[in-house]
XYZ file of C-alpha atoms in Angstrom:
619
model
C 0.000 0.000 0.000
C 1.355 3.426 -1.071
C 0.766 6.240 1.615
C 0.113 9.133 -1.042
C -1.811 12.156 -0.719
C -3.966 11.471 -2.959
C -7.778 12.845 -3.591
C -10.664 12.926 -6.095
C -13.110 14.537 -7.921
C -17.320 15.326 -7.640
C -20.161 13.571 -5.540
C -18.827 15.154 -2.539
C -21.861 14.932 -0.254
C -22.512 11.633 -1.352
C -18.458 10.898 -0.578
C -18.319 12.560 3.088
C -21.515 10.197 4.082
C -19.890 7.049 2.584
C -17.045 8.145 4.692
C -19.044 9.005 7.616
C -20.291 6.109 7.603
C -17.351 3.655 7.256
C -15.776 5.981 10.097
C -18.907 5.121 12.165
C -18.549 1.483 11.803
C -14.537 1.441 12.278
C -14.240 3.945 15.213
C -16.131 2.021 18.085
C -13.412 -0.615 17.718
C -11.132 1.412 19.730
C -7.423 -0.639 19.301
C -6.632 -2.947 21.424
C -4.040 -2.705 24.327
C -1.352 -5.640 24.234
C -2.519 -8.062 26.624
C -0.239 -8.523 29.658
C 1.837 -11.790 29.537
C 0.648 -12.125 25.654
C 4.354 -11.871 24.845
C 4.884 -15.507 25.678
C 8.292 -17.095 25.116
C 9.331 -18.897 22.124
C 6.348 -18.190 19.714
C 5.874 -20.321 16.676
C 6.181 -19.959 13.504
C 2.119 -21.106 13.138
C 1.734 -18.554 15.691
C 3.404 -15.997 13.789
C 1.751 -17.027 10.853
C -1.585 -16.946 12.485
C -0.786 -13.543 13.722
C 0.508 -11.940 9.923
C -2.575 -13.029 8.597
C -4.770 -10.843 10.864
C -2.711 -8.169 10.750
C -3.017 -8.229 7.322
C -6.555 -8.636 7.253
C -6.796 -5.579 9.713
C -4.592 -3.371 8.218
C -6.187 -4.075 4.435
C -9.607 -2.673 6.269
C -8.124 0.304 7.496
C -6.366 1.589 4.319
C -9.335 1.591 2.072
C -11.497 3.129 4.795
C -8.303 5.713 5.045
C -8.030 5.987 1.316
C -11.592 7.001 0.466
C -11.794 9.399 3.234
C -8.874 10.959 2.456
C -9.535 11.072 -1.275
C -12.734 13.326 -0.242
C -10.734 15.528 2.069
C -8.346 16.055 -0.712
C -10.428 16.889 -3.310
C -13.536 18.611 -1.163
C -11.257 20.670 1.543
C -13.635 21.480 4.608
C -12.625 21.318 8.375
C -14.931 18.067 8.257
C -13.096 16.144 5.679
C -10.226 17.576 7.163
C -11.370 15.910 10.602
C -12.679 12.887 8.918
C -9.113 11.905 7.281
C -7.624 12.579 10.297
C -9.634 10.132 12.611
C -9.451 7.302 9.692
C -5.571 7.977 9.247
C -5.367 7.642 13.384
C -7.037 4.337 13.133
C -4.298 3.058 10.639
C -1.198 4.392 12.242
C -2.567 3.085 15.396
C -3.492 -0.205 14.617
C 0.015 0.027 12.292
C 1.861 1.258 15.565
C 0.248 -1.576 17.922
C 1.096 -4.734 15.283
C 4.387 -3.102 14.599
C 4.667 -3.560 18.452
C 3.418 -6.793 18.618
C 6.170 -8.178 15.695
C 8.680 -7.895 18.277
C 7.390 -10.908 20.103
C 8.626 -13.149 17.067
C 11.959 -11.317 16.525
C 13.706 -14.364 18.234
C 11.842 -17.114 16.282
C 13.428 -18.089 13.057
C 10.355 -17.654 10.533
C 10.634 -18.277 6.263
C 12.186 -15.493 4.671
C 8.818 -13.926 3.192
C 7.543 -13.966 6.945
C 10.320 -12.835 8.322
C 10.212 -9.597 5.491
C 6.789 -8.776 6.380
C 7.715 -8.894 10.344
C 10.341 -5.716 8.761
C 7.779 -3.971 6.740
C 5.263 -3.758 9.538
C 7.858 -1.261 11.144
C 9.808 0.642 8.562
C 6.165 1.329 6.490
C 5.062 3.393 9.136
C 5.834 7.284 7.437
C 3.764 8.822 10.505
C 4.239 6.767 13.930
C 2.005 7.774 16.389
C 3.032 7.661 20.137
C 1.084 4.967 21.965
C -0.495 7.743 23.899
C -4.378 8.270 22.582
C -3.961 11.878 23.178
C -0.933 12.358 21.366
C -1.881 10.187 19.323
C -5.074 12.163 18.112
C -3.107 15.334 18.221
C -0.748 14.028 15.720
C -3.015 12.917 13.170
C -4.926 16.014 13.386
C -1.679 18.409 13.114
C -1.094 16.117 9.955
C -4.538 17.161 8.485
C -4.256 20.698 9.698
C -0.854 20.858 7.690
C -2.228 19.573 4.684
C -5.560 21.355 4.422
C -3.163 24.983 5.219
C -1.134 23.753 2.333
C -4.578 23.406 0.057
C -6.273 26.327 0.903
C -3.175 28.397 0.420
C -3.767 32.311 -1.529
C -1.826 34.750 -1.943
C -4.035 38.249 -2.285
C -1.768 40.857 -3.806
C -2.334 44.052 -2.227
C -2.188 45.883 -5.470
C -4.936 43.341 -6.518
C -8.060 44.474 -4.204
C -10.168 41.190 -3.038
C -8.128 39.092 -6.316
C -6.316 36.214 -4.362
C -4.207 34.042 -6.401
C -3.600 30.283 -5.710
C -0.493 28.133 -6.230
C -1.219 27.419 -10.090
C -1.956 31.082 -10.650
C 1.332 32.392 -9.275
C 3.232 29.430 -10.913
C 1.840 30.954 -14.114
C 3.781 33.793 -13.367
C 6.677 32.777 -12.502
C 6.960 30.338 -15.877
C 5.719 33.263 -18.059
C 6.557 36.680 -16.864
C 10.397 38.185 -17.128
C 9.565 40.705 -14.808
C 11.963 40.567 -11.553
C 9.899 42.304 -9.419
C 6.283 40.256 -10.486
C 7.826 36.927 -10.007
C 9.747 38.153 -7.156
C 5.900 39.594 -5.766
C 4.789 36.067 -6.840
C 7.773 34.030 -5.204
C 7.757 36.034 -1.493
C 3.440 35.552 -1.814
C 3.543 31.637 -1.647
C 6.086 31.190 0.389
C 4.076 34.089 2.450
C 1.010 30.938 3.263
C 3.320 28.555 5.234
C 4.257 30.907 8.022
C 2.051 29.339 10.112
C 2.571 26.487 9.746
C 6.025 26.775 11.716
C 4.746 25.883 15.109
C 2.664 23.468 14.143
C 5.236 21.609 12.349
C 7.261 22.138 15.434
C 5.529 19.954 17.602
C 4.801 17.444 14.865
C 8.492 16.749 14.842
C 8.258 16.229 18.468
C 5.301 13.963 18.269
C 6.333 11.597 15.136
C 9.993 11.169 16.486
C 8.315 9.667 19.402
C 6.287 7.300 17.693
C 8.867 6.711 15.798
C 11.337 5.851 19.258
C 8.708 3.412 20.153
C 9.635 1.147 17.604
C 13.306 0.807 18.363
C 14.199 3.660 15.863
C 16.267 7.165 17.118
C 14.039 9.304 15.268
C 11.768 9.088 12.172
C 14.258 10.182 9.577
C 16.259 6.807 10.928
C 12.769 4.922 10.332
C 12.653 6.488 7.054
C 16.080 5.300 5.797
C 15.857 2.487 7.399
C 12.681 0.505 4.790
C 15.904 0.181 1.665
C 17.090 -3.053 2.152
C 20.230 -1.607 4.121
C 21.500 -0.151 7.198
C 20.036 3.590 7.494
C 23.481 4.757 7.449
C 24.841 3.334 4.384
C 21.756 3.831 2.695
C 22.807 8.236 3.431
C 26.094 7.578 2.191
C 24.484 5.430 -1.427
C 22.685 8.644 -2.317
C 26.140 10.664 -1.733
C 27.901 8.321 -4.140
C 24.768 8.601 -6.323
C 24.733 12.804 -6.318
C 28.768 12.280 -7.128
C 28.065 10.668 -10.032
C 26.071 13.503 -11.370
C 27.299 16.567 -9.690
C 29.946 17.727 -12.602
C 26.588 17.193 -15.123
C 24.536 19.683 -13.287
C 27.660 22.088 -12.390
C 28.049 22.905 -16.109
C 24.340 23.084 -16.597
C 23.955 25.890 -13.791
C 26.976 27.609 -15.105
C 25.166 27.941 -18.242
C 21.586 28.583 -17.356
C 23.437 31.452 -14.826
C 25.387 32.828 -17.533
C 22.310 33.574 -19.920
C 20.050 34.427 -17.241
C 22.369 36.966 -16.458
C 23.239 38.152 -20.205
C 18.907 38.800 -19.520
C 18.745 40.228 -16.135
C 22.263 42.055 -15.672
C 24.703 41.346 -13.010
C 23.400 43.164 -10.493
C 20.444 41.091 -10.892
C 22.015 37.541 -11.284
C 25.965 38.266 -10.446
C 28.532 35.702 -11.942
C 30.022 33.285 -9.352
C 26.699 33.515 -7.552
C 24.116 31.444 -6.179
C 21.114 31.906 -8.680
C 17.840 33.563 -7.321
C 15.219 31.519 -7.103
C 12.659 33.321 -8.261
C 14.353 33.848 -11.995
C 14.383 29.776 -12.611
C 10.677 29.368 -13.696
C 9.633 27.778 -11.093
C 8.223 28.348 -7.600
C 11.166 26.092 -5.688
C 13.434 26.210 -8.505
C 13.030 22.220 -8.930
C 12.559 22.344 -12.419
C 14.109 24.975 -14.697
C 12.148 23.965 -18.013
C 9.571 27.793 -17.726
C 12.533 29.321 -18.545
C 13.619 27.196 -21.689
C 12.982 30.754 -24.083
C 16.025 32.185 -22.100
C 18.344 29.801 -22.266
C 17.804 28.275 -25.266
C 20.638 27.619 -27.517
C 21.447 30.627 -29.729
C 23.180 28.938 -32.821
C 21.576 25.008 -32.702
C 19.177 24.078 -34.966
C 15.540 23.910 -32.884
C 12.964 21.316 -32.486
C 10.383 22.685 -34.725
C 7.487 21.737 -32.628
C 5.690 23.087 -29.637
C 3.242 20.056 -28.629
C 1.043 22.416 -26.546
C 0.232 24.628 -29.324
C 0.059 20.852 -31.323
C -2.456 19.602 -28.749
C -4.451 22.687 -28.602
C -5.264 23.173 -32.351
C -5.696 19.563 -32.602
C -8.749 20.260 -29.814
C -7.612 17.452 -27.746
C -9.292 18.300 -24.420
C -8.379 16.692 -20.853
C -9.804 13.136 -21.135
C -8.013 12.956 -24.923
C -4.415 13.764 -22.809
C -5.575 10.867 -20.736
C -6.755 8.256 -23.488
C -3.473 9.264 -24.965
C -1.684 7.759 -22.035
C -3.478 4.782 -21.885
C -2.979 4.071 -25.559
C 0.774 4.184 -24.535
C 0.534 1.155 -21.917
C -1.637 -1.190 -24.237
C 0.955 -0.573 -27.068
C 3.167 -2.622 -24.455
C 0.272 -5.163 -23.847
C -1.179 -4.148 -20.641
C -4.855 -4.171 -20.445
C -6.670 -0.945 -20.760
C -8.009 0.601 -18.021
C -11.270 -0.143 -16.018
C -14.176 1.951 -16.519
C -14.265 2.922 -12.855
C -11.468 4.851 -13.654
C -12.771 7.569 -16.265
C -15.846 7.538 -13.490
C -14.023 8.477 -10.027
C -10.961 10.199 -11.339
C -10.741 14.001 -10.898
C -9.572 15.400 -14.340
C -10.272 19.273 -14.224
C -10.264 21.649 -11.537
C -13.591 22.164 -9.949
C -15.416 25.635 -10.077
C -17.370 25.525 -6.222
C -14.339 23.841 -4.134
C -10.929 24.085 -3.031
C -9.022 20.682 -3.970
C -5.605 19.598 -3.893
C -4.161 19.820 -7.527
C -1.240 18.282 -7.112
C -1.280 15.340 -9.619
C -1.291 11.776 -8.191
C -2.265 8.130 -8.526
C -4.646 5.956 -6.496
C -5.397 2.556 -5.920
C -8.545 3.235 -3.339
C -9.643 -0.494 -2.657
C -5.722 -1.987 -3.681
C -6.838 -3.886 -6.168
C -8.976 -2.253 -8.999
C -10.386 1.073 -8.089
C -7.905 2.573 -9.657
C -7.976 6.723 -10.033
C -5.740 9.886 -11.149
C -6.042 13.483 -9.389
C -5.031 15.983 -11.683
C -6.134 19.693 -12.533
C -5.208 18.883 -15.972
C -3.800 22.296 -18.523
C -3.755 21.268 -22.038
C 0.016 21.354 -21.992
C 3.230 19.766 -23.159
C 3.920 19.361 -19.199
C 0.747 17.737 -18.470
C 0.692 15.163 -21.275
C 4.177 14.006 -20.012
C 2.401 14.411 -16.111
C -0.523 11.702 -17.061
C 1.843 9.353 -18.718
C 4.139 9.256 -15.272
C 0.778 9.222 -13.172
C -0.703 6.089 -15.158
C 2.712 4.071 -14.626
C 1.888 4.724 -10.852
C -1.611 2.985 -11.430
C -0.207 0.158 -14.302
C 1.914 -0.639 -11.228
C -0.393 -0.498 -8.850
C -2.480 -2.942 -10.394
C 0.589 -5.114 -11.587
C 1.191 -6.255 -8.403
C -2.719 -6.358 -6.210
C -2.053 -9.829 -6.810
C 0.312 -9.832 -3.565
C -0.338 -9.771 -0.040
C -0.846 -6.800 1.706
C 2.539 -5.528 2.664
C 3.929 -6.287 -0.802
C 1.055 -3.753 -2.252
C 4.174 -1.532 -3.306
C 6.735 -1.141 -5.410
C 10.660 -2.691 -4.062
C 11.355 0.343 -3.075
C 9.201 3.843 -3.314
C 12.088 5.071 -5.616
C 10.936 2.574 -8.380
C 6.953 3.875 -8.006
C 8.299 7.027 -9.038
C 11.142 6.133 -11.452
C 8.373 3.882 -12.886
C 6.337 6.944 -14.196
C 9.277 8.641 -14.926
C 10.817 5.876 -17.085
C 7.599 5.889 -19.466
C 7.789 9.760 -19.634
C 11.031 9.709 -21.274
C 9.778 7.737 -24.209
C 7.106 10.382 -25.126
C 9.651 11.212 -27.689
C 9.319 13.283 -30.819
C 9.070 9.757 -32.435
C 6.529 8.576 -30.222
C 4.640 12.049 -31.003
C 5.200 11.663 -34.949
C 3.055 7.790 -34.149
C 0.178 9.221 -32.810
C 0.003 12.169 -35.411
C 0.941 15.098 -33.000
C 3.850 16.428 -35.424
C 4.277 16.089 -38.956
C 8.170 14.986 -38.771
C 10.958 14.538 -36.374
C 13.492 17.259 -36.043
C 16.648 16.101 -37.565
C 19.898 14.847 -35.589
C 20.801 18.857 -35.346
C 17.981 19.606 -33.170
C 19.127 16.671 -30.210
C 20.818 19.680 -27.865
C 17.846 21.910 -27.932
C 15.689 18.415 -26.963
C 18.606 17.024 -24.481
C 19.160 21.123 -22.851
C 14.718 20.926 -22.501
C 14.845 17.624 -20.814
C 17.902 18.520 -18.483
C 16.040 21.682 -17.095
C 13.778 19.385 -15.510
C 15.310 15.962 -15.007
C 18.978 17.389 -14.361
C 18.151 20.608 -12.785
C 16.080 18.507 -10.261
C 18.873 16.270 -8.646
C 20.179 18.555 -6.195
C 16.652 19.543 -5.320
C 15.130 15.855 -4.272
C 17.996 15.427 -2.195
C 17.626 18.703 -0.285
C 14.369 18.220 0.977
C 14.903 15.086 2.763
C 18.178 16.233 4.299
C 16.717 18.937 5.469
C 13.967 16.604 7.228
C 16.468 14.339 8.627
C 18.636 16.681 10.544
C 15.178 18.355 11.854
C 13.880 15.051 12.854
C 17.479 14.301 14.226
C 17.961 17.313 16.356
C 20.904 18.557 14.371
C 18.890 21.653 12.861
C 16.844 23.079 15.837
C 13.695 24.756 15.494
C 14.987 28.324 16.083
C 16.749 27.454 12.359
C 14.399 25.809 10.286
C 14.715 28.240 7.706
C 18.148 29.110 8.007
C 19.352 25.600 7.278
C 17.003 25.035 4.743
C 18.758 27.982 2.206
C 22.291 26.560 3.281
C 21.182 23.273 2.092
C 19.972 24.648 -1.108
C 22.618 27.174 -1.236
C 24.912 24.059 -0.905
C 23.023 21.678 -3.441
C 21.594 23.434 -5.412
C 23.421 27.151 -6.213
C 20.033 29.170 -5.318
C 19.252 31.801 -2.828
C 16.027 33.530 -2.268
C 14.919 36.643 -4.026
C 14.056 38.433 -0.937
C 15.509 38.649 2.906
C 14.738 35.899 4.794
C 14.249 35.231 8.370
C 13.026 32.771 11.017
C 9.533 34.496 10.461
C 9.688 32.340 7.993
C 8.830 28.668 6.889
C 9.911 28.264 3.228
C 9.887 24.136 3.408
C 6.506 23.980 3.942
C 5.593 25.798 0.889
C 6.705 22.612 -0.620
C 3.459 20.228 -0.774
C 5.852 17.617 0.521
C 6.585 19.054 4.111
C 3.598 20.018 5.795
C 2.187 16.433 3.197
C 4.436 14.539 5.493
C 5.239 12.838 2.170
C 9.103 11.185 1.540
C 10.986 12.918 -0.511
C 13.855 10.677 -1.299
C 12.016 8.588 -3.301
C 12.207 11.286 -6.134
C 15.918 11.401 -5.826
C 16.178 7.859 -6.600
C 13.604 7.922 -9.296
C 15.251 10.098 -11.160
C 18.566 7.749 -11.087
C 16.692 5.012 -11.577
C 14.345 5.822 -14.473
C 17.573 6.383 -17.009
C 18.804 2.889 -15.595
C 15.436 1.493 -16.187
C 14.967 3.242 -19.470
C 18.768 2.047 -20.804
C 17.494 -1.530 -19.592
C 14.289 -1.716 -21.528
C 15.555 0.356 -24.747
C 18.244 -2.865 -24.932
C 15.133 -5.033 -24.550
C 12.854 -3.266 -27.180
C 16.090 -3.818 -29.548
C 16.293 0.040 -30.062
C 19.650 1.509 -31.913
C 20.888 5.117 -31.752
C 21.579 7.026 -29.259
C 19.545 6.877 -25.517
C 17.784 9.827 -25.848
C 15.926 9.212 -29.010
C 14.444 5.478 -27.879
C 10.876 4.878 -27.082
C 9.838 1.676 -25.980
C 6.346 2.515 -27.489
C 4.741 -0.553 -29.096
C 7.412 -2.960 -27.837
C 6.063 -5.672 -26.656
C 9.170 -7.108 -25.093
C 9.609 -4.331 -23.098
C 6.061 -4.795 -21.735
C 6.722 -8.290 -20.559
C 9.983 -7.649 -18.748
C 8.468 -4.095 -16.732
C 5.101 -5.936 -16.557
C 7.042 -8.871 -14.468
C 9.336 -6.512 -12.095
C 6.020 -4.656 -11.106
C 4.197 -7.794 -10.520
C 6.431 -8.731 -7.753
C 5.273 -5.727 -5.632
C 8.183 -5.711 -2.739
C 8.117 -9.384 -1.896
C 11.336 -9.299 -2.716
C 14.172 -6.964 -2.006
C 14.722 -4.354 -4.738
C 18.229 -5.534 -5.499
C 16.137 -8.422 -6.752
C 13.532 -6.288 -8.644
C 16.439 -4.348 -10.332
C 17.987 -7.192 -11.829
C 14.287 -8.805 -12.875
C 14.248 -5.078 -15.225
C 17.844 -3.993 -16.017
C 20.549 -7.473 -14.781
C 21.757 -5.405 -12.268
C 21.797 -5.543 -8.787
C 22.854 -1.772 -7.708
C 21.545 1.338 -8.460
C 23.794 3.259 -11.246
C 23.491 7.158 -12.229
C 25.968 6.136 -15.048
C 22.901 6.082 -17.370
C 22.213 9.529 -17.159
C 25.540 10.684 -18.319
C 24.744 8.262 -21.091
C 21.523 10.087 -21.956
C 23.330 13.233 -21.447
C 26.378 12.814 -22.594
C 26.252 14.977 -26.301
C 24.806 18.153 -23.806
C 27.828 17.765 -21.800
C 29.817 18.316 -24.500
C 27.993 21.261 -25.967
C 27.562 22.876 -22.309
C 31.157 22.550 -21.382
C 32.424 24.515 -24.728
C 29.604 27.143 -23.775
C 31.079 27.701 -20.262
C 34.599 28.358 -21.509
C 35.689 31.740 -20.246
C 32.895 31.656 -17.832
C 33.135 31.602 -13.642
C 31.484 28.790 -12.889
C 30.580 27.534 -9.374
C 29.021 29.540 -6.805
């Protein structure tokens, strides 16, 4: 089961009651204290059996009950819903936090080795542990709604702009399509304006998930975190820093570049050389993804693309459900079955006119097995159509594996639920676009750096960025960055990672992290990290298995049946298995590589390096 924030569209009223009324029937059962003297010595393995089969049972319950009642409070944001996802997300970490407990009784029996896995996963799932204490308990889960629902109400209301509040898509707008410092500056400093509050309340969430988290034998919860990847916590830290070495020298010259021309725009005293970029001139509004600002940087000489697929989509009058179908189309090309009608019925497509929702796009599996649903505020877009392809490998996978057990309803590690999307995005190709109609031609051989420098605004420019969130988190849950310098730490990280700084002064007024959806989400953020090392390792892997030739960046495994067979099988084992065994099922490897991305890459960093000679690069 995949803990995602997650929500849906219409038949609200209808929703909250069917909620209402699963709460009703699951709440009486108030969760059982462990029975004095039930620990008794030398347990079975029947007994242990016995007891993974309830728990599974149980815990099955109390995810779709938590799924369907969060999926209204995502997508129908009163303090009700708000209330109503918190009590069915308190019965789950509860009941997760007393069977977690209970595993402990067997730790000295010597059970099978799928047994003995699923013993492990009832501890290191747990993303919120709840102290035993009912009080606390409740107060956690509800400081998790509250956090949340902040984040999805969130406006900015310009003062210039009398009574005209602008939400997070509206001032995204700007910051992807005005060149104005001081508007996307005004629209920058306004978001990040909506999580100030959130600062104290985030405070003693810390407090209360690190105890929770203590209960089950861990030091805090970003040691819990680490600790569900098939290696020691520790050595799992230092993997990623042999992963970002890999790839640091790629995204040096790529900042040295994008600084250079943003500040041939903007002038020195603007963007100075040698400097941290400001965040507020990279196009988007946590400077995660630098592909608004692809008309500034793009390269002056090189022969273009020829194509804009938004304008393509939009004179072709595809409309949202088309951008979906399209997606769909893509997975039966590799022989997966299409879709369940449930799907085009309960998924939330559009943005709706009388409610605040949660846009931010994700996948759901509400019963884990074939209720299967997408939450998207879908723009007729280039972005978007790349967006549903990613989300539907979240739901392909989803239902690749409902075959398994509980526990092993996920992917071998979160990193591949993610990289899965991911690796399917990067075959929406200009090949794959000339199949379905959407050009007329491909742009020649001359046109690969303007395609490659696109793609690396995004998947390159992002690297630095999924691994600052999470170390952020750690330290914070760690006790290494106190409270009094949340925000401090958080621009050295990205300072340090990264190369940004903010547009405006900063203080410890502030909260920037939890303008991220992530942070006050309680959502890991590690897993995007890995997914973007792992979808160029996935993608080498199946463009070898579809037969392609040519160079990485121009294969799509559209229509390859092959390829189909081999992801189709990885996904279907879920994580019964560790994911060194689940990598080698896709790609005959056993270790995660970044390697592949320098392969994708490796004509840009070519081109970029010659472009940054004579430059000051570094910040």
């Amino acid at each position: 089961m995949i803990p995602r924030h997650l929500f849906s569209p219409g038949r609200t009223t209808r929703g909250v009651w069917i909620a209402l009324l699963t709460l009703a029937c699951l709440l009486p059962a108030a969760v059982p204290a462990i029975a004095a003297g039930e620990a008794a010595a030398n347990p079975t393995v029947a007994e242990a059996e016995k007891f993974m089969a309830e728990a599974e049972a149980r815990l099955l319950k109390l995810y779709i009950a938590r799924d369907r009642a969060q999926w209204v409070a995502a997508t129908y944001i009163t303090g009700d819903t708000e209330t109503l996802a918190a009590q069915a997300n308190e019965l789950v970490i509860a009941a997760a936090m007393e069977l977690a407990q209970k595993a402990t009784r067997y730790s000295s029996t010597k059970l099978p080795a799928e047994l003995e896995r699923k013993m492990g996963l009832l501890k290191s799932n747990q993303v919120l542990p709840a102290p035993s204490d009912a009080v606390k308990r409740e107060e956690l889960t509800q400081l998790a709604a509250e956090l949340e629902g902040m984040y999805g109400r969130g406006k900015y209301c310009p003062p210039a702009k009398s009574g005209e509040c602008l939400d997070i898509g509206q001032l995204s707008a700007i910051l992807t399509t005005s060149r104005d410092p001081k508007e996307l500056e005004m629209a920058w400093a306004g978001w990040h304006s909506i999580s100030r509050p959130m600062r104290p309340k985030y405070q003693r969430f810390v407090e209360l998930a690190n105890e929770g988290a203590k209960e089950l034998g861990y030091a805090n919860l970003g040691e819990l975190w680490r600790s569900k990847y098939d290696m020691a916590p520790d050595a799992f830290a230092a993997e990623l820093d042999r992963l970002w070495g890999q790839v640091k020298p790629l995204y040096d010259s790529l900042h040295c570049y994008v600084r250079a021309r943003l500040t041939a725009t903007y002038g020195k005293e603007v963007v100075p050389p040698g400097a941290p970029i400001p965040a507020h001139l990279l196009g988007n509004m946590w400077a995660q993804q630098w592909g608004g600002i692809y008309d500034l940087v793009k390269p002056a000489n090189a022969v273009l693309p020829g194509f804009d697929l938004t304008t393509q989509l939009k004179a072709k009058g595809v409309d949202e459900l088309g951008m979906v179908r399209y997606g769909e189309a893509f997975f039966s090309s590799l022989g997966f079955e299409k879709l369940p009608a449930s799907f085009w019925e309960r998924s939330m497509f559009t943005k709706p006119r009388d409610r605040d929702v949660v846009c931010h796009a994700s996948a759901w599996d509400v019963d884990q097995k074939d209720d299967l649903r997408i939450k998207m505020c879908i723009e007729i877009n280039e972005e978007d159509f790349s967006t549903i392809h990613h989300e539907l490998g979240h739901n392909y996978y989803q239902r690749a594996y409902n075959q398994q057990s509980t526990l092993f309803l996920d992917s071998a590690n979160d990193g591949f639920h993610e990289a899965l999307g991911d690796t399917v995005a990067l075959s929406v190709t200009p090949a794959y676009l000339k199949s379905l109609g959407l050009i007329g031609a491909e742009p020649p051989a001359a046109a690969d750096i303007a395609l490659l420098l696109q793609t690396a605004l995004d998947k390159v420019a992002f690297l630095p960025f999924g691994l600052t969130i999470d170390k952020w988190r750690w330290e914070v849950f760690s006790g290494k960055i106190a409270p009094e310098h949340y925000n401090q730490a958080w621009w050295e990280l990205k300072r340090k990672y990264q190369g940004v700084a903010p547009p405006a002064a900063r203080s410890e007024a502030d909260f920037d992290p939890g303008a991220k959806f992530h942070v006050p989400g309680n959502t890991p953020y590690m897993r995007y990290f890995l997914a973007d090392v792992l979808q160029f390792q996935f993608h080498r892997a199946l463009c070898q298995t579809a037969g392609q030739k040519g160079p990485l960046h121009r294969c799509s495994i559209y229509d390859s049946k092959a390829a189909g067979e081999k992801l189709g099988a990885m996904m279907a084992m879920g994580s019964s298995a560790p994911w060194p065994e689940a990598m080698a099922a896709l790609t005959g490897e056993r270790a995660m590589d970044a390697s592949a991305i320098l392969d994708y890459f490796a004509p840009l960093r070519t081109w970029l390096d010659k472009q940054n000679q004579g430059q000051v690069c570094g910040w």
